[in-house]
Coordinates of N, CA and C in Angstrom, one line a residue:
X74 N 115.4 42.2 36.0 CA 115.6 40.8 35.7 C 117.1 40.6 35.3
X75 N 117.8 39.6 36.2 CA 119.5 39.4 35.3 C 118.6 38.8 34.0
X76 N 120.5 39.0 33.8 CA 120.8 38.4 32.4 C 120.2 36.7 32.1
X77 N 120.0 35.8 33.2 CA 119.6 34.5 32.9 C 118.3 34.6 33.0
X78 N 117.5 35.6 33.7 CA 116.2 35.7 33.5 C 115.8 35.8 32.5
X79 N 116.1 36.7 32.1 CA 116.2 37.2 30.2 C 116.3 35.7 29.4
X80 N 117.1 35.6 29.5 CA 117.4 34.2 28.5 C 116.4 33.1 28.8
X81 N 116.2 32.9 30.1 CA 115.3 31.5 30.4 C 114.0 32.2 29.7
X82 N 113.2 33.4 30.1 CA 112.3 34.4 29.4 C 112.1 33.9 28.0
X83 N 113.1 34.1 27.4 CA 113.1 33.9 26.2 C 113.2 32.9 25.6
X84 N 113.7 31.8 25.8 CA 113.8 30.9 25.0 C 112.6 30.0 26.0
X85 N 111.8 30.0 26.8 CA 110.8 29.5 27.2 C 109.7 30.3 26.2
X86 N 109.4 31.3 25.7 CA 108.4 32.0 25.2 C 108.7 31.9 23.5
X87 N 109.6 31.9 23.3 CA 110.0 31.4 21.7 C 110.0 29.9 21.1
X88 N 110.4 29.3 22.2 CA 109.8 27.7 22.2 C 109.0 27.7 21.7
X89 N 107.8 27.7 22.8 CA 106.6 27.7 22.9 C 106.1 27.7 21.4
X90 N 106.4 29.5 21.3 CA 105.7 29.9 19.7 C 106.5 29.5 18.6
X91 N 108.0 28.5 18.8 CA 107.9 28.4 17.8 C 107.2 26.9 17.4
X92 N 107.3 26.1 18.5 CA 106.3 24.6 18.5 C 105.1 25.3 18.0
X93 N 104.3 25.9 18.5 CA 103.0 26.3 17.6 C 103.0 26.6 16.3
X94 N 104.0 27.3 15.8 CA 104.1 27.9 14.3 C 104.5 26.3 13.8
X95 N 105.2 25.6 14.5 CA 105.9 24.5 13.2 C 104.7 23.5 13.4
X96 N 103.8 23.6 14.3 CA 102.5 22.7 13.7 C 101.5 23.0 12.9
X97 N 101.4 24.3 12.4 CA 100.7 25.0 11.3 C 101.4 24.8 10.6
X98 N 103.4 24.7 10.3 CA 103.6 24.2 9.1 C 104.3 26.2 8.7
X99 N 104.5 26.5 9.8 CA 105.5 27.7 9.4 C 106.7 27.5 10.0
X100 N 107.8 27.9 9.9 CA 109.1 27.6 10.3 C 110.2 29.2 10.5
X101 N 109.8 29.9 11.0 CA 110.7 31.2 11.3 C 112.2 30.7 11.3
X102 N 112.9 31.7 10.3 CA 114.5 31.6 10.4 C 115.0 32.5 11.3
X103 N 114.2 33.3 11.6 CA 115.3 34.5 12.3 C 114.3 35.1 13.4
X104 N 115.3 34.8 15.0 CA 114.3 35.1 15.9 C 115.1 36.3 16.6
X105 N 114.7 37.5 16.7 CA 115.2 38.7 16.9 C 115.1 39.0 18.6
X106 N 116.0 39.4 19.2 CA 116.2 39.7 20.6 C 116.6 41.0 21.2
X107 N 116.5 41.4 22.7 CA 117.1 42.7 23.0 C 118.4 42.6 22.4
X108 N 119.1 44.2 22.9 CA 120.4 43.6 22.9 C 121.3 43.2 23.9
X109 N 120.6 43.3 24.9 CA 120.8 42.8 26.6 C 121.0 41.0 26.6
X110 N 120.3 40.8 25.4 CA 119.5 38.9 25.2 C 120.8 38.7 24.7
X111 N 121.0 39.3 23.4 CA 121.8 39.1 22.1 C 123.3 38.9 22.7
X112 N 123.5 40.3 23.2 CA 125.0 40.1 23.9 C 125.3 38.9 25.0
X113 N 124.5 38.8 25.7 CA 124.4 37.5 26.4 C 124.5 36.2 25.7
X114 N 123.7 36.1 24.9 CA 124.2 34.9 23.5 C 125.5 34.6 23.1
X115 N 125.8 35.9 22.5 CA 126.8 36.1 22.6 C 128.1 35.3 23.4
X116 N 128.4 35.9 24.6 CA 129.5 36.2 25.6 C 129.4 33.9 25.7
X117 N 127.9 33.9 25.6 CA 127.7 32.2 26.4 C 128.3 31.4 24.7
X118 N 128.2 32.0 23.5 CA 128.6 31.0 22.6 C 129.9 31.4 21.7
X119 N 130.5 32.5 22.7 CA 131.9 32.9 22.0 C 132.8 31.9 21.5
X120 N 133.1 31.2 21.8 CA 134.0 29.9 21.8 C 133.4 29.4 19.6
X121 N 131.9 28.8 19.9 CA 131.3 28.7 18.8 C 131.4 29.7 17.7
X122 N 131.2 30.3 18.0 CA 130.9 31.8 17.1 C 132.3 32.2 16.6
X123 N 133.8 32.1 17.2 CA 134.8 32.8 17.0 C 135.0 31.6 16.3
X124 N 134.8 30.0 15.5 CA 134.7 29.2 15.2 C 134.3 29.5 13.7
X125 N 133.5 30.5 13.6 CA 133.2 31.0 12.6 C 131.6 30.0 12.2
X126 N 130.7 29.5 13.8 CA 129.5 29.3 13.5 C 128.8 29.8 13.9
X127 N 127.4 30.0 12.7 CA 126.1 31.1 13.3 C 125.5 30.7 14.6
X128 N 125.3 32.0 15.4 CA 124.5 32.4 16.3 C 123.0 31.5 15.7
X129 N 123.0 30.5 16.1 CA 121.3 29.7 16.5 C 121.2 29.3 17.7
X130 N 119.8 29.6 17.8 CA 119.4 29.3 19.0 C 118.1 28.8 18.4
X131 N 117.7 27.8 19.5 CA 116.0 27.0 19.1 C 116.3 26.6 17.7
X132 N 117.7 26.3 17.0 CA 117.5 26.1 15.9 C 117.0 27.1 14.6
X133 N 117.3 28.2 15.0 CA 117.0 29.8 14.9 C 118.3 30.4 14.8
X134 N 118.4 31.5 13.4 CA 119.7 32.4 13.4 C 118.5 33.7 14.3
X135 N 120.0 33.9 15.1 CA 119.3 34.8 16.0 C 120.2 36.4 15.8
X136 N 119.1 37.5 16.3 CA 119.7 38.9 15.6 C 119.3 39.9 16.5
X137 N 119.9 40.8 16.5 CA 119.9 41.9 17.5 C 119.2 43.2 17.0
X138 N 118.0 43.1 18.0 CA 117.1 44.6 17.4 C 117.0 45.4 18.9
X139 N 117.3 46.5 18.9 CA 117.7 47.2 20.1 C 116.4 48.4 20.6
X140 N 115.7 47.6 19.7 CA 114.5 48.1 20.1 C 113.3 47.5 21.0
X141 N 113.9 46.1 20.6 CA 113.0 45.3 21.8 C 113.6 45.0 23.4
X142 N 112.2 44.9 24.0 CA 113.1 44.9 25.4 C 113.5 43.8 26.2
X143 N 114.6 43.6 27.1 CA 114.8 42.3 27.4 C 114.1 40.9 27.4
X144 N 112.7 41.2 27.6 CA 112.2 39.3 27.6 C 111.3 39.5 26.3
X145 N 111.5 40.7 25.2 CA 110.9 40.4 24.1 C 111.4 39.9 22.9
X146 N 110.7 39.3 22.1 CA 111.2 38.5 20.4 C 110.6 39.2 20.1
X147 N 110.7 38.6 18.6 CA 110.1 38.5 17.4 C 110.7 37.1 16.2
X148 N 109.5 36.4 16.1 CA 110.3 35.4 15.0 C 110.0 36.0 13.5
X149 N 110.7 35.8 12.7 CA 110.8 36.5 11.6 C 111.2 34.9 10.3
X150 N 109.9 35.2 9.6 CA 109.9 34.3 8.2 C 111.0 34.1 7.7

């Protein structure tokens, strides 16, 4: 899968769960990504970031776990 597959992957499947979680009334701060996802975030919000603003995405500080694999998350409390 390129790198835009990954990303559409992701933020279509994190959506999702996070619309489900915020109608139970949970709200995840931190949605965790490959580092294949992350660096890609990255490189697409350099401009922002060298700005000195956080990495969000979905309205989400987003973070790099190199243990997951390209089209996987994790939202984190």
């Amino acid at each position: 899968m390129n790198t835009d597959g990954w990303i559409c992957s992701v933020l279509d499947n994190a959506g999702a769960k996070l619309l489900a979680l915020g109608e139970v009334g949970l709200f995840p701060t931190e949605l965790r990504v490959s580092s294949d996802v992350y660096n890609s975030f990255v490189r697409l919000r350099h401009r922002e970031l060298s700005d000195g603003t956080p990495l969000l995405v979905l309205g989400t500080a987003v973070a790099e776990d190199p243990q997951l694999t390209a089209d996987d998350f994790l939202l984190r409390p």
